[in-house]
Amino acid sequence: MAELDLQKIVSHCKEYGFVFPSSEIYDNLGAVYDYGPFGVELKNAIKEYWWKSMVQMHDNIIGIDAAIFMHPTTWKASGHVDSFSDPLIDNKDSKKRYRADVLIEEQIEKYKNKAQKELDKKGIDTNASDEEKARASRNYNKALQLEAEYIKAAEAENFKRYKELIEEHEIACEVSGSKNWTDVRQFNLMFATKLGSLEESSTDLYLRPETAQGIFVNFLNVQKTARMKVPFGIAQIGKAFRNEIVARQFIFRMREFEQMEMQFFVRPGTELDWFEKWKEIRLKWHLALGTNPDDLRFHVHEKLAHYANAAEDIQFNFPMGFKELEGIHSRTDYDLSQHQKYSGKKLQYFDSELNQNYVPYVIETSIGLDRMFLRVMSESLKEEELENGTRTVLALPPALAPIKVAVLPLVRKDGLPEKALEIYNQLRFIGRAFYEEKDSIGKRYRRMDAIGTPYCITVDHQTLDDNTVTIRERDTMKQERIGIDKVEEIVRKKVDINNLLKKAI
Ligand code: GAP
């Protein structure tokens, strides 16, 4: 079965009602997308999988749903007003704008890819030391040098040096091919808006760029009302907004997106153990979907944010290569301490075992719901060569499928629709069921394959005689004749979310 490129996924999402460009009749709004009838079901199923595994299956995690608007001081305290920005650079010939850090990181990746070929040719082991690899490959040497210079510049926030590195390594614009660059400038990613109707008395607000701060400012409210003891976590799913400059690659990088975040509050000094534990738990959650383990990997942050003492991403092998899917960060006591400082209110926890007050340390797991959607789509969408042509099938984990089962009368007469509707009305208690009588049965099967429906139930003339139907399984296309009384149990078992939860926990 062929894996599909990003463009095919984008087209499939549009054609089959998963994702549409926003405001399409007005020629779209850049990097904003709407989820269609099957997209919203898949998105809700992913949320359900995350929420149940994090909140329902962990006694020490509870949920909240904080507002998108927050007091503006929140963003001063969190550091977003002063430092949530991207270093931008423009190509003077094409006028195309880039993130300077991304240009450099891509160049490092290019050197490494070239180096890999050289090393493979010379038979150098992948576990060989950096020195050995650098001796054997000029490109490996270049990658290491650029990486070291880049980290130094990033840590010193020396954006002038970014431009020098771009020039020294002769990085060219992908549109014009020219190396004619502007200086690097900082651009804050938060969207600003106003609260209140009167210009003079209105307050400047921001649309939240992450959901995490809603959790931090509610730390004591939640801890006290839910009577939680450290270590415990607070989980939340919600929208976040970033004025992304390089907003490409479909729903991978959007200006309005959804995050599923969890902040886990721990005793100071235990955070690095918890960091390792959460890495393991989250990887298991990803693997439970049946993903090829080679398509997931950890990526250690080379440059740590000033408040973090460890940070890794779970990267997925998207159609455009390995990219960040989820971040796992050890954020120390930075956020709570900052909110304490700016609000003047104590955000401490009394640990009765230690008989001591402290500001807890925090491990964060943060995953983009839309990125998770893209990952599920990209690993599920396949084109299969059959004897009679190509079949497009969305081999989703059944528990995530937008439609759990379709009921199809073979023809639109002889009482078959009535019988099929009777079965359909029974099955809709399991999850979203679908009834369709238009088109040939073959076409209807293909349509269900393309939206990922695990089972199709076909009602034919024999059904009226002996109360049996055919059940067709999406992945194997195998059809079996079974009694109507067996259908509900078979479908229910297959699409049960607990199948995933049991593997994830
Ligand atoms: N609270 C931590 C935080 O927000 P982040 O690495 O900036 O960390 C976490 O974002 C996750 O949110 C990312 O791993 C990614 O999955 C998702 N994400 C971030 N920016 C995004 C964007 N512009 N579009 C879609 N998803 C995004």
Short mmCIF file of C-alpha atoms and ligand atoms in Angstrom, two decimals:
data_model
loop_
_atom_site.label_atom_id
_atom_site.label_comp_id
_atom_site.label_asym_id
_atom_site.label_seq_id
_atom_site.Cartn_x
_atom_site.Cartn_y
_atom_site.Cartn_z
CA MET A 1 0.00 0.00 0.00
CA ALA A 2 1.31 3.41 -0.90
CA GLU A 3 1.83 6.17 1.67
CA LEU A 4 0.47 9.43 0.32
CA ASP A 5 2.06 12.85 0.03
CA LEU A 6 0.71 15.91 1.78
CA GLN A 7 -1.11 17.26 -1.28
CA LYS A 8 -3.11 14.05 -1.62
CA ILE A 9 -4.07 14.24 2.05
CA VAL A 10 -5.19 17.87 1.66
CA SER A 11 -7.34 16.97 -1.37
CA HIS A 12 -8.82 13.93 0.34
CA CYS A 13 -9.68 15.97 3.44
CA LYS A 14 -11.54 18.49 1.29
CA GLU A 15 -13.28 16.07 -1.05
CA TYR A 16 -14.58 13.85 1.75
CA GLY A 17 -15.67 16.53 4.21
CA PHE A 18 -12.84 16.36 6.75
CA VAL A 19 -11.14 19.78 6.49
CA PHE A 20 -11.96 22.87 4.41
CA PRO A 21 -9.92 26.07 4.01
CA SER A 22 -11.61 28.77 6.10
CA SER A 23 -13.95 31.22 4.30
CA GLU A 24 -13.28 29.49 1.02
CA ILE A 25 -15.92 31.47 -0.89
CA TYR A 26 -13.83 34.57 -0.13
CA ASP A 27 -10.63 32.87 -1.34
CA ASN A 28 -9.64 31.47 2.08
CA LEU A 29 -8.05 32.94 5.16
CA GLY A 30 -4.39 31.94 5.38
CA ALA A 31 -3.53 29.11 7.76
CA VAL A 32 -7.07 28.91 9.18
CA TYR A 33 -9.16 25.79 8.56
CA ASP A 34 -12.68 24.52 9.23
CA TYR A 35 -13.47 20.92 10.09
CA GLY A 36 -16.27 19.35 8.05
CA PRO A 37 -18.85 16.69 9.01
CA PHE A 38 -16.42 13.76 9.14
CA GLY A 39 -13.49 15.87 10.34
CA VAL A 40 -15.32 17.04 13.41
CA GLU A 41 -16.20 13.45 14.34
CA LEU A 42 -12.58 12.33 13.97
CA LYS A 43 -11.35 15.34 15.94
CA ASN A 44 -13.86 14.65 18.73
CA ALA A 45 -12.76 11.00 18.82
CA ILE A 46 -9.09 12.02 19.20
CA LYS A 47 -10.09 14.40 22.01
CA GLU A 48 -12.05 11.62 23.67
CA TYR A 49 -9.06 9.28 23.46
CA TRP A 50 -6.76 11.90 25.01
CA TRP A 51 -9.22 13.04 27.68
CA LYS A 52 -10.18 9.54 28.78
CA SER A 53 -6.61 8.30 28.95
CA MET A 54 -5.36 11.39 30.80
CA VAL A 55 -8.28 12.27 33.07
CA GLN A 56 -10.50 9.20 33.39
CA MET A 57 -7.62 6.70 33.66
CA HIS A 58 -5.43 8.73 36.04
CA ASP A 59 -6.81 9.24 39.57
CA ASN A 60 -4.41 12.11 40.07
CA ILE A 61 -5.40 14.19 37.02
CA ILE A 62 -8.46 16.41 36.80
CA GLY A 63 -9.71 18.65 34.03
CA ILE A 64 -10.70 22.28 33.57
CA ASP A 65 -12.00 24.47 30.78
CA ALA A 66 -10.56 27.97 31.18
CA ALA A 67 -11.56 31.00 29.10
CA ILE A 68 -9.63 32.06 26.01
CA PHE A 69 -9.43 35.64 27.27
CA MET A 70 -7.27 36.14 30.31
CA HIS A 71 -6.19 39.15 32.32
CA PRO A 72 -3.48 40.90 30.25
CA THR A 73 -0.96 40.70 33.11
CA THR A 74 -1.00 36.92 32.65
CA TRP A 75 1.01 37.33 29.46
CA LYS A 76 3.44 39.76 31.02
CA ALA A 77 4.05 37.28 33.85
CA SER A 78 4.40 34.29 31.54
CA GLY A 79 6.97 36.08 29.41
CA HIS A 80 4.85 36.04 26.26
CA VAL A 81 4.66 39.84 25.92
CA ASP A 82 8.43 40.23 26.00
CA SER A 83 9.72 37.12 24.37
CA PHE A 84 7.08 35.15 22.47
CA SER A 85 8.41 36.11 19.09
CA ASP A 86 9.95 34.65 15.99
CA PRO A 87 13.10 35.96 14.29
CA LEU A 88 12.04 36.91 10.77
CA ILE A 89 14.05 37.56 7.66
CA ASP A 90 12.86 38.63 4.19
CA ASN A 91 14.37 37.82 0.84
CA LYS A 92 14.71 41.18 -0.92
CA ASP A 93 14.14 39.75 -4.41
CA SER A 94 11.16 37.44 -3.87
CA LYS A 95 9.80 39.43 -0.87
CA LYS A 96 9.18 36.06 0.74
CA ARG A 97 9.36 36.03 4.52
CA TYR A 98 11.06 33.25 6.48
CA ARG A 99 11.82 32.35 10.05
CA ALA A 100 15.59 32.78 10.31
CA ASP A 101 15.92 29.95 12.85
CA VAL A 102 14.01 27.56 10.59
CA LEU A 103 16.25 28.41 7.61
CA ILE A 104 19.31 27.52 9.68
CA GLU A 105 17.77 24.36 11.16
CA GLU A 106 16.79 23.19 7.67
CA GLN A 107 20.35 23.79 6.47
CA ILE A 108 21.71 21.64 9.33
CA GLU A 109 19.24 18.92 8.33
CA LYS A 110 20.38 19.18 4.67
CA TYR A 111 24.04 18.75 5.69
CA LYS A 112 23.09 15.77 7.83
CA ASN A 113 21.11 14.10 5.04
CA LYS A 114 24.03 14.51 2.63
CA ALA A 115 26.43 13.28 5.32
CA GLN A 116 24.35 10.15 5.87
CA LYS A 117 24.84 9.16 2.25
CA GLU A 118 28.62 9.72 2.51
CA LEU A 119 28.80 7.74 5.76
CA ASP A 120 26.71 4.87 4.32
CA LYS A 121 29.04 4.70 1.31
CA LYS A 122 32.10 4.52 3.56
CA GLY A 123 30.41 1.95 5.80
CA ILE A 124 30.64 4.12 8.94
CA ASP A 125 28.44 2.75 11.72
CA THR A 126 25.52 4.98 12.84
CA ASN A 127 26.78 4.61 16.43
CA ALA A 128 30.22 5.98 15.58
CA SER A 129 31.34 9.07 17.51
CA ASP A 130 30.75 12.58 16.17
CA GLU A 131 34.52 13.02 15.71
CA GLU A 132 34.75 9.87 13.63
CA LYS A 133 31.78 10.88 11.50
CA ALA A 134 33.12 14.40 11.04
CA ARG A 135 36.46 12.98 9.87
CA ALA A 136 34.71 10.76 7.34
CA SER A 137 32.22 13.32 6.01
CA ARG A 138 32.75 16.98 5.17
CA ASN A 139 29.01 17.57 5.40
CA TYR A 140 28.82 16.05 8.87
CA ASN A 141 31.56 18.40 9.94
CA LYS A 142 29.65 21.36 8.48
CA ALA A 143 26.45 20.27 10.25
CA LEU A 144 28.22 20.09 13.61
CA GLN A 145 29.88 23.45 13.17
CA LEU A 146 26.69 25.20 12.09
CA GLU A 147 24.74 23.56 14.91
CA ALA A 148 27.26 24.74 17.51
CA GLU A 149 27.29 28.30 16.14
CA TYR A 150 23.50 28.36 15.95
CA ILE A 151 23.04 27.23 19.56
CA LYS A 152 25.54 29.84 20.73
CA ALA A 153 23.69 32.57 18.82
CA ALA A 154 20.28 31.35 20.03
CA GLU A 155 21.34 31.28 23.66
CA ALA A 156 22.71 34.80 23.40
CA GLU A 157 19.60 35.85 21.40
CA ASN A 158 22.10 37.23 18.90
CA PHE A 159 19.91 37.58 15.81
CA LYS A 160 22.56 39.52 13.92
CA ARG A 161 24.60 36.32 14.03
CA TYR A 162 21.64 34.40 12.51
CA LYS A 163 21.92 36.57 9.41
CA GLU A 164 25.69 36.05 9.28
CA LEU A 165 25.20 32.28 9.48
CA ILE A 166 22.60 32.39 6.69
CA GLU A 167 25.06 34.31 4.54
CA GLU A 168 28.13 32.25 5.49
CA HIS A 169 26.33 29.02 4.60
CA GLU A 170 24.94 30.54 1.42
CA ILE A 171 21.33 29.71 2.22
CA ALA A 172 19.17 30.76 -0.72
CA CYS A 173 15.47 31.71 -0.99
CA GLU A 174 13.49 28.75 -2.35
CA VAL A 175 11.48 31.09 -4.62
CA SER A 176 14.04 33.48 -6.12
CA GLY A 177 17.15 31.40 -5.50
CA SER A 178 18.84 34.62 -4.34
CA LYS A 179 20.90 35.18 -1.19
CA ASN A 180 19.88 38.81 -0.87
CA TRP A 181 18.50 39.01 2.71
CA THR A 182 17.21 41.77 5.01
CA ASP A 183 18.30 41.98 8.65
CA VAL A 184 16.60 39.67 11.16
CA ARG A 185 13.73 41.24 13.15
CA GLN A 186 11.70 39.99 16.10
CA PHE A 187 7.94 39.60 15.60
CA ASN A 188 5.54 38.88 18.51
CA LEU A 189 3.15 36.05 17.71
CA MET A 190 0.22 37.02 19.94
CA PHE A 191 -3.02 38.39 18.48
CA ALA A 192 -4.11 41.55 20.29
CA THR A 193 -7.70 42.68 20.71
CA LYS A 194 -9.70 45.03 22.95
CA LEU A 195 -12.14 44.44 25.80
CA GLY A 196 -14.91 47.05 26.17
CA SER A 197 -16.73 49.25 23.73
CA LEU A 198 -15.21 52.65 24.52
CA GLU A 199 -11.89 53.40 22.90
CA GLU A 200 -10.60 55.39 25.94
CA SER A 201 -11.53 52.84 28.60
CA SER A 202 -10.95 49.63 26.67
CA THR A 203 -8.29 47.19 27.82
CA ASP A 204 -5.74 45.52 25.58
CA LEU A 205 -6.17 41.79 25.57
CA TYR A 206 -4.55 38.87 23.81
CA LEU A 207 -6.04 35.73 22.40
CA ARG A 208 -4.23 33.05 24.40
CA PRO A 209 -1.22 31.61 22.56
CA GLU A 210 -1.28 28.46 24.74
CA THR A 211 -3.87 26.92 27.06
CA ALA A 212 -1.32 26.24 29.82
CA GLN A 213 -1.61 29.64 31.52
CA GLY A 214 -5.32 29.01 32.24
CA ILE A 215 -4.15 26.02 34.27
CA PHE A 216 -1.41 27.89 36.15
CA VAL A 217 -3.62 30.79 37.25
CA ASN A 218 -6.24 28.28 38.48
CA PHE A 219 -3.72 26.12 40.32
CA LEU A 220 -4.99 26.85 43.83
CA ASN A 221 -8.69 26.95 42.86
CA VAL A 222 -8.39 23.46 41.42
CA GLN A 223 -6.08 22.01 44.08
CA LYS A 224 -8.33 23.19 46.90
CA THR A 225 -11.75 22.41 45.40
CA ALA A 226 -10.77 18.97 44.11
CA ARG A 227 -8.67 18.32 47.28
CA MET A 228 -5.66 17.24 45.25
CA LYS A 229 -2.32 16.26 46.73
CA VAL A 230 1.00 16.79 44.97
CA PRO A 231 1.86 15.05 42.67
CA PHE A 232 -1.24 15.77 40.60
CA GLY A 233 -2.10 17.07 37.16
CA ILE A 234 -4.58 19.45 35.54
CA ALA A 235 -5.63 18.77 31.96
CA GLN A 236 -7.32 20.99 29.42
CA ILE A 237 -8.34 20.97 25.78
CA GLY A 238 -8.88 24.30 24.08
CA LYS A 239 -8.17 26.76 21.33
CA ALA A 240 -4.93 28.71 21.07
CA PHE A 241 -3.95 31.45 18.62
CA ARG A 242 -0.61 32.44 17.12
CA ASN A 243 0.10 34.89 14.34
CA GLU A 244 2.38 32.38 12.61
CA ILE A 245 4.42 33.90 9.84
CA VAL A 246 5.54 30.76 8.14
CA ALA A 247 2.14 29.13 8.14
CA ARG A 248 2.43 26.32 5.62
CA GLN A 249 1.89 22.61 5.51
CA PHE A 250 -1.88 22.53 5.93
CA ILE A 251 -3.07 21.99 9.52
CA PHE A 252 0.48 21.40 10.77
CA ARG A 253 0.99 25.10 11.52
CA MET A 254 -2.16 27.14 11.93
CA ARG A 255 -3.06 30.56 13.27
CA GLU A 256 -6.04 29.18 15.21
CA PHE A 257 -5.56 25.69 16.56
CA GLU A 258 -6.40 23.44 19.46
CA GLN A 259 -4.11 22.13 22.18
CA MET A 260 -4.46 19.24 24.62
CA GLU A 261 -2.25 20.17 27.55
CA MET A 262 -1.58 18.74 30.98
CA GLN A 263 0.45 20.36 33.75
CA PHE A 264 1.68 17.90 36.34
CA PHE A 265 2.64 19.51 39.69
CA VAL A 266 5.42 17.76 41.61
CA ARG A 267 7.72 18.20 44.60
CA PRO A 268 10.82 20.24 43.74
CA GLY A 269 13.72 17.90 43.08
CA THR A 270 11.52 15.07 41.73
CA GLU A 271 10.78 16.74 38.40
CA LEU A 272 13.37 14.95 36.27
CA ASP A 273 12.06 11.53 37.36
CA TRP A 274 8.54 12.64 36.49
CA PHE A 275 9.79 14.01 33.19
CA GLU A 276 11.08 10.53 32.25
CA LYS A 277 7.82 8.92 33.43
CA TRP A 278 5.68 11.26 31.34
CA LYS A 279 7.84 10.68 28.27
CA GLU A 280 7.18 6.97 28.64
CA ILE A 281 3.42 7.37 29.26
CA ARG A 282 2.94 9.66 26.32
CA LEU A 283 4.92 7.47 23.92
CA LYS A 284 2.78 4.50 24.93
CA TRP A 285 -0.35 6.55 24.19
CA HIS A 286 0.92 7.23 20.67
CA LEU A 287 1.99 3.64 20.04
CA ALA A 288 -1.39 2.27 21.18
CA LEU A 289 -2.82 3.54 17.88
CA GLY A 290 -0.89 0.83 16.07
CA THR A 291 1.72 3.24 14.70
CA ASN A 292 4.94 1.87 13.29
CA PRO A 293 7.44 2.59 16.12
CA ASP A 294 9.97 3.77 13.50
CA ASP A 295 7.65 6.69 12.72
CA LEU A 296 7.90 8.15 16.23
CA ARG A 297 11.03 9.44 17.93
CA PHE A 298 12.13 11.72 20.74
CA HIS A 299 13.95 14.89 19.86
CA VAL A 300 15.97 16.54 22.63
CA HIS A 301 15.76 20.37 22.59
CA GLU A 302 19.18 21.74 21.82
CA LYS A 303 18.23 25.15 23.13
CA LEU A 304 16.28 25.07 26.41
CA ALA A 305 13.86 27.88 27.20
CA HIS A 306 15.18 29.89 30.15
CA TYR A 307 12.53 28.40 32.49
CA ALA A 308 13.02 24.75 31.51
CA ASN A 309 15.49 22.22 32.90
CA ALA A 310 14.58 19.50 30.38
CA ALA A 311 12.53 19.45 27.17
CA GLU A 312 11.92 16.88 24.46
CA ASP A 313 9.51 16.58 21.58
CA ILE A 314 7.79 13.50 20.31
CA GLN A 315 8.29 13.78 16.59
CA PHE A 316 6.23 11.95 13.99
CA ASN A 317 7.30 11.03 10.50
CA PHE A 318 4.82 13.29 8.66
CA PRO A 319 4.70 13.28 4.83
CA MET A 320 7.14 16.23 4.99
CA GLY A 321 9.55 14.36 7.32
CA PHE A 322 10.02 14.06 11.09
CA LYS A 323 8.39 17.04 12.83
CA GLU A 324 7.23 17.96 16.33
CA LEU A 325 3.90 16.45 17.33
CA GLU A 326 4.01 16.85 21.12
CA GLY A 327 6.21 18.68 23.57
CA ILE A 328 7.16 17.34 27.00
CA HIS A 329 8.72 20.04 29.14
CA SER A 330 10.07 20.31 32.65
CA ARG A 331 9.10 23.93 33.35
CA THR A 332 10.49 24.14 36.90
CA ASP A 333 8.49 26.49 39.21
CA TYR A 334 8.81 29.33 36.70
CA ASP A 335 5.16 29.89 35.75
CA LEU A 336 3.68 29.66 39.25
CA SER A 337 6.46 31.83 40.68
CA GLN A 338 5.95 34.45 37.98
CA HIS A 339 2.19 34.56 38.62
CA GLN A 340 2.90 34.86 42.34
CA LYS A 341 5.20 37.77 41.67
CA TYR A 342 2.88 39.63 39.27
CA SER A 343 -0.40 38.99 41.14
CA GLY A 344 0.96 39.37 44.67
CA LYS A 345 -1.02 36.21 45.60
CA LYS A 346 0.64 33.15 47.04
CA LEU A 347 0.54 30.09 44.76
CA GLN A 348 2.05 27.59 47.15
CA TYR A 349 1.20 24.12 48.30
CA PHE A 350 1.44 22.85 51.85
CA ASP A 351 2.98 19.39 51.78
CA SER A 352 1.78 17.75 54.99
CA GLU A 353 4.25 14.87 54.68
CA LEU A 354 7.18 17.28 54.58
CA ASN A 355 5.43 19.82 56.79
CA GLN A 356 6.57 22.45 54.32
CA ASN A 357 5.20 25.06 51.92
CA TYR A 358 6.60 25.23 48.40
CA VAL A 359 5.85 26.30 44.85
CA PRO A 360 5.47 23.00 42.97
CA TYR A 361 7.57 22.18 39.93
CA VAL A 362 5.77 21.35 36.71
CA ILE A 363 6.04 18.75 33.97
CA GLU A 364 3.96 19.69 30.95
CA THR A 365 2.72 17.48 28.16
CA SER A 366 1.39 19.53 25.26
CA ILE A 367 0.05 18.16 22.01
CA GLY A 368 -1.64 19.96 19.12
CA LEU A 369 -4.98 18.36 18.33
CA ASP A 370 -4.79 19.45 14.70
CA ARG A 371 -1.28 18.02 14.35
CA MET A 372 -2.53 14.80 15.86
CA PHE A 373 -5.37 14.85 13.31
CA LEU A 374 -2.82 15.27 10.49
CA ARG A 375 -0.71 12.45 11.88
CA VAL A 376 -3.72 10.08 12.07
CA MET A 377 -4.77 11.05 8.55
CA SER A 378 -1.29 10.62 7.12
CA GLU A 379 -0.72 7.21 8.60
CA SER A 380 -4.22 5.95 7.75
CA LEU A 381 -4.80 7.16 4.20
CA LYS A 382 -3.68 4.56 1.68
CA GLU A 383 -4.07 3.72 -1.97
CA GLU A 384 -4.33 0.01 -2.66
CA GLU A 385 -3.85 -1.58 -6.05
CA LEU A 386 -6.64 -4.09 -6.67
CA GLU A 387 -7.34 -6.25 -9.73
CA ASN A 388 -10.10 -3.88 -10.82
CA GLY A 389 -8.41 -0.55 -10.08
CA THR A 390 -7.19 1.51 -7.14
CA ARG A 391 -8.97 1.63 -3.80
CA THR A 392 -8.55 4.61 -1.47
CA VAL A 393 -8.96 3.51 2.11
CA LEU A 394 -8.68 5.41 5.36
CA ALA A 395 -7.50 2.66 7.69
CA LEU A 396 -8.27 4.56 10.91
CA PRO A 397 -8.17 2.83 14.27
CA PRO A 398 -11.87 1.81 14.47
CA ALA A 399 -12.45 3.67 17.74
CA LEU A 400 -11.53 6.94 16.00
CA ALA A 401 -13.62 6.37 12.85
CA PRO A 402 -16.12 9.21 12.20
CA ILE A 403 -18.78 6.68 11.17
CA LYS A 404 -18.71 3.44 13.08
CA VAL A 405 -20.99 1.44 10.81
CA ALA A 406 -22.94 1.95 7.57
CA VAL A 407 -26.22 0.19 6.81
CA LEU A 408 -26.91 -0.21 3.11
CA PRO A 409 -29.98 -1.75 1.48
CA LEU A 410 -28.87 -3.55 -1.72
CA VAL A 411 -31.69 -1.95 -3.71
CA ARG A 412 -34.13 0.84 -3.08
CA LYS A 413 -37.27 -1.30 -3.20
CA ASP A 414 -38.94 -4.57 -2.10
CA GLY A 415 -38.96 -3.54 1.58
CA LEU A 416 -35.15 -3.56 1.86
CA PRO A 417 -34.88 0.14 2.89
CA GLU A 418 -37.42 -0.39 5.67
CA LYS A 419 -35.53 -3.40 7.03
CA ALA A 420 -32.19 -1.55 6.75
CA LEU A 421 -33.58 1.46 8.62
CA GLU A 422 -34.74 -0.82 11.40
CA ILE A 423 -31.16 -2.13 11.81
CA TYR A 424 -29.70 1.37 11.47
CA ASN A 425 -31.93 2.65 14.28
CA GLN A 426 -30.62 -0.11 16.53
CA LEU A 427 -26.95 0.49 15.69
CA ARG A 428 -26.91 4.26 16.18
CA PHE A 429 -26.72 3.67 19.95
CA ILE A 430 -23.15 2.40 19.47
CA GLY A 431 -21.88 5.58 17.82
CA ARG A 432 -22.42 7.52 14.57
CA ALA A 433 -24.09 5.14 12.10
CA PHE A 434 -24.77 5.95 8.47
CA TYR A 435 -27.65 4.95 6.22
CA GLU A 436 -27.38 5.23 2.46
CA GLU A 437 -29.44 3.84 -0.40
CA LYS A 438 -28.19 5.87 -3.38
CA ASP A 439 -25.71 4.48 -5.97
CA SER A 440 -24.46 0.96 -6.61
CA ILE A 441 -23.37 -1.06 -3.61
CA GLY A 442 -19.76 -1.05 -4.88
CA LYS A 443 -19.68 2.75 -4.98
CA ARG A 444 -21.19 2.97 -1.52
CA TYR A 445 -18.52 0.58 -0.15
CA ARG A 446 -15.76 2.70 -1.68
CA ARG A 447 -17.18 5.85 -0.18
CA MET A 448 -17.26 4.26 3.26
CA ASP A 449 -13.66 3.02 2.78
CA ALA A 450 -12.58 6.56 1.95
CA ILE A 451 -13.99 7.99 5.18
CA GLY A 452 -12.73 5.09 7.27
CA THR A 453 -15.95 3.26 8.24
CA PRO A 454 -14.88 -0.05 9.80
CA TYR A 455 -18.01 -2.03 8.86
CA CYS A 456 -20.71 -1.98 6.18
CA ILE A 457 -23.88 -3.98 6.76
CA THR A 458 -25.75 -4.90 3.59
CA VAL A 459 -29.42 -5.80 3.63
CA ASP A 460 -30.56 -7.95 0.67
CA HIS A 461 -33.53 -10.10 -0.26
CA GLN A 462 -32.26 -13.03 1.79
CA THR A 463 -32.39 -10.76 4.87
CA LEU A 464 -36.17 -10.68 4.59
CA ASP A 465 -36.28 -14.50 4.51
CA ASP A 466 -33.83 -15.48 7.23
CA ASN A 467 -32.84 -12.34 9.19
CA THR A 468 -29.22 -12.47 8.05
CA VAL A 469 -27.09 -9.67 6.55
CA THR A 470 -23.61 -9.41 5.08
CA ILE A 471 -21.00 -7.64 7.15
CA ARG A 472 -18.04 -6.26 5.20
CA GLU A 473 -14.82 -5.38 6.99
CA ARG A 474 -13.02 -2.27 5.69
CA ASP A 475 -9.39 -3.38 5.75
CA THR A 476 -9.74 -6.92 4.41
CA MET A 477 -12.90 -6.23 2.35
CA LYS A 478 -14.02 -9.70 3.50
CA GLN A 479 -17.75 -10.26 3.58
CA GLU A 480 -19.49 -12.66 5.88
CA ARG A 481 -23.12 -13.63 6.30
CA ILE A 482 -24.30 -13.35 9.90
CA GLY A 483 -27.54 -13.13 11.85
CA ILE A 484 -28.88 -9.61 12.51
CA ASP A 485 -28.76 -10.38 16.23
CA LYS A 486 -24.93 -10.67 16.06
CA VAL A 487 -24.28 -7.32 14.34
CA GLU A 488 -24.48 -5.03 17.32
CA GLU A 489 -22.05 -7.09 19.42
CA ILE A 490 -19.47 -7.37 16.60
CA VAL A 491 -19.52 -3.65 15.81
CA ARG A 492 -19.55 -2.57 19.45
CA LYS A 493 -16.50 -4.71 20.23
CA LYS A 494 -14.53 -3.39 17.27
CA VAL A 495 -15.14 0.34 17.80
CA ASP A 496 -14.86 0.39 21.59
CA ILE A 497 -12.51 3.19 22.76
CA ASN A 498 -11.43 0.88 25.60
CA ASN A 499 -9.48 -1.14 23.00
CA LEU A 500 -7.17 1.87 22.76
CA LEU A 501 -7.23 2.81 26.43
CA LYS A 502 -6.18 -0.67 27.53
CA LYS A 503 -3.11 -0.48 25.30
CA ALA A 504 -2.34 3.12 26.26
CA ILE A 505 -2.32 2.67 30.03
N1 GAP B 1 2.34 25.15 26.51
C1 GAP B 1 3.46 24.75 25.75
C2 GAP B 1 3.33 25.03 24.34
O1 GAP B 1 2.41 25.67 23.89
P1 GAP B 1 4.49 24.56 22.04
O2 GAP B 1 5.63 23.63 21.72
O3 GAP B 1 4.56 25.95 21.58
O4 GAP B 1 4.34 24.47 23.61
C3 GAP B 1 2.74 22.64 21.93
O5 GAP B 1 3.15 23.92 21.50
C4 GAP B 1 2.12 21.87 20.79
O6 GAP B 1 1.08 22.64 20.19
C5 GAP B 1 3.09 21.56 19.65
O7 GAP B 1 3.82 20.38 19.90
C6 GAP B 1 2.15 21.40 18.48
O8 GAP B 1 1.63 20.10 18.43
C7 GAP B 1 1.04 22.37 18.79
N2 GAP B 1 1.19 23.63 18.04
C8 GAP B 1 2.00 24.68 18.36
N3 GAP B 1 1.86 25.66 17.46
C9 GAP B 1 0.97 25.23 16.54
C10 GAP B 1 0.40 25.80 15.36
N4 GAP B 1 0.71 27.01 14.95
N5 GAP B 1 -0.50 25.06 14.65
C11 GAP B 1 -0.85 23.82 15.07
N6 GAP B 1 -0.36 23.25 16.18
C12 GAP B 1 0.54 23.93 16.91
#
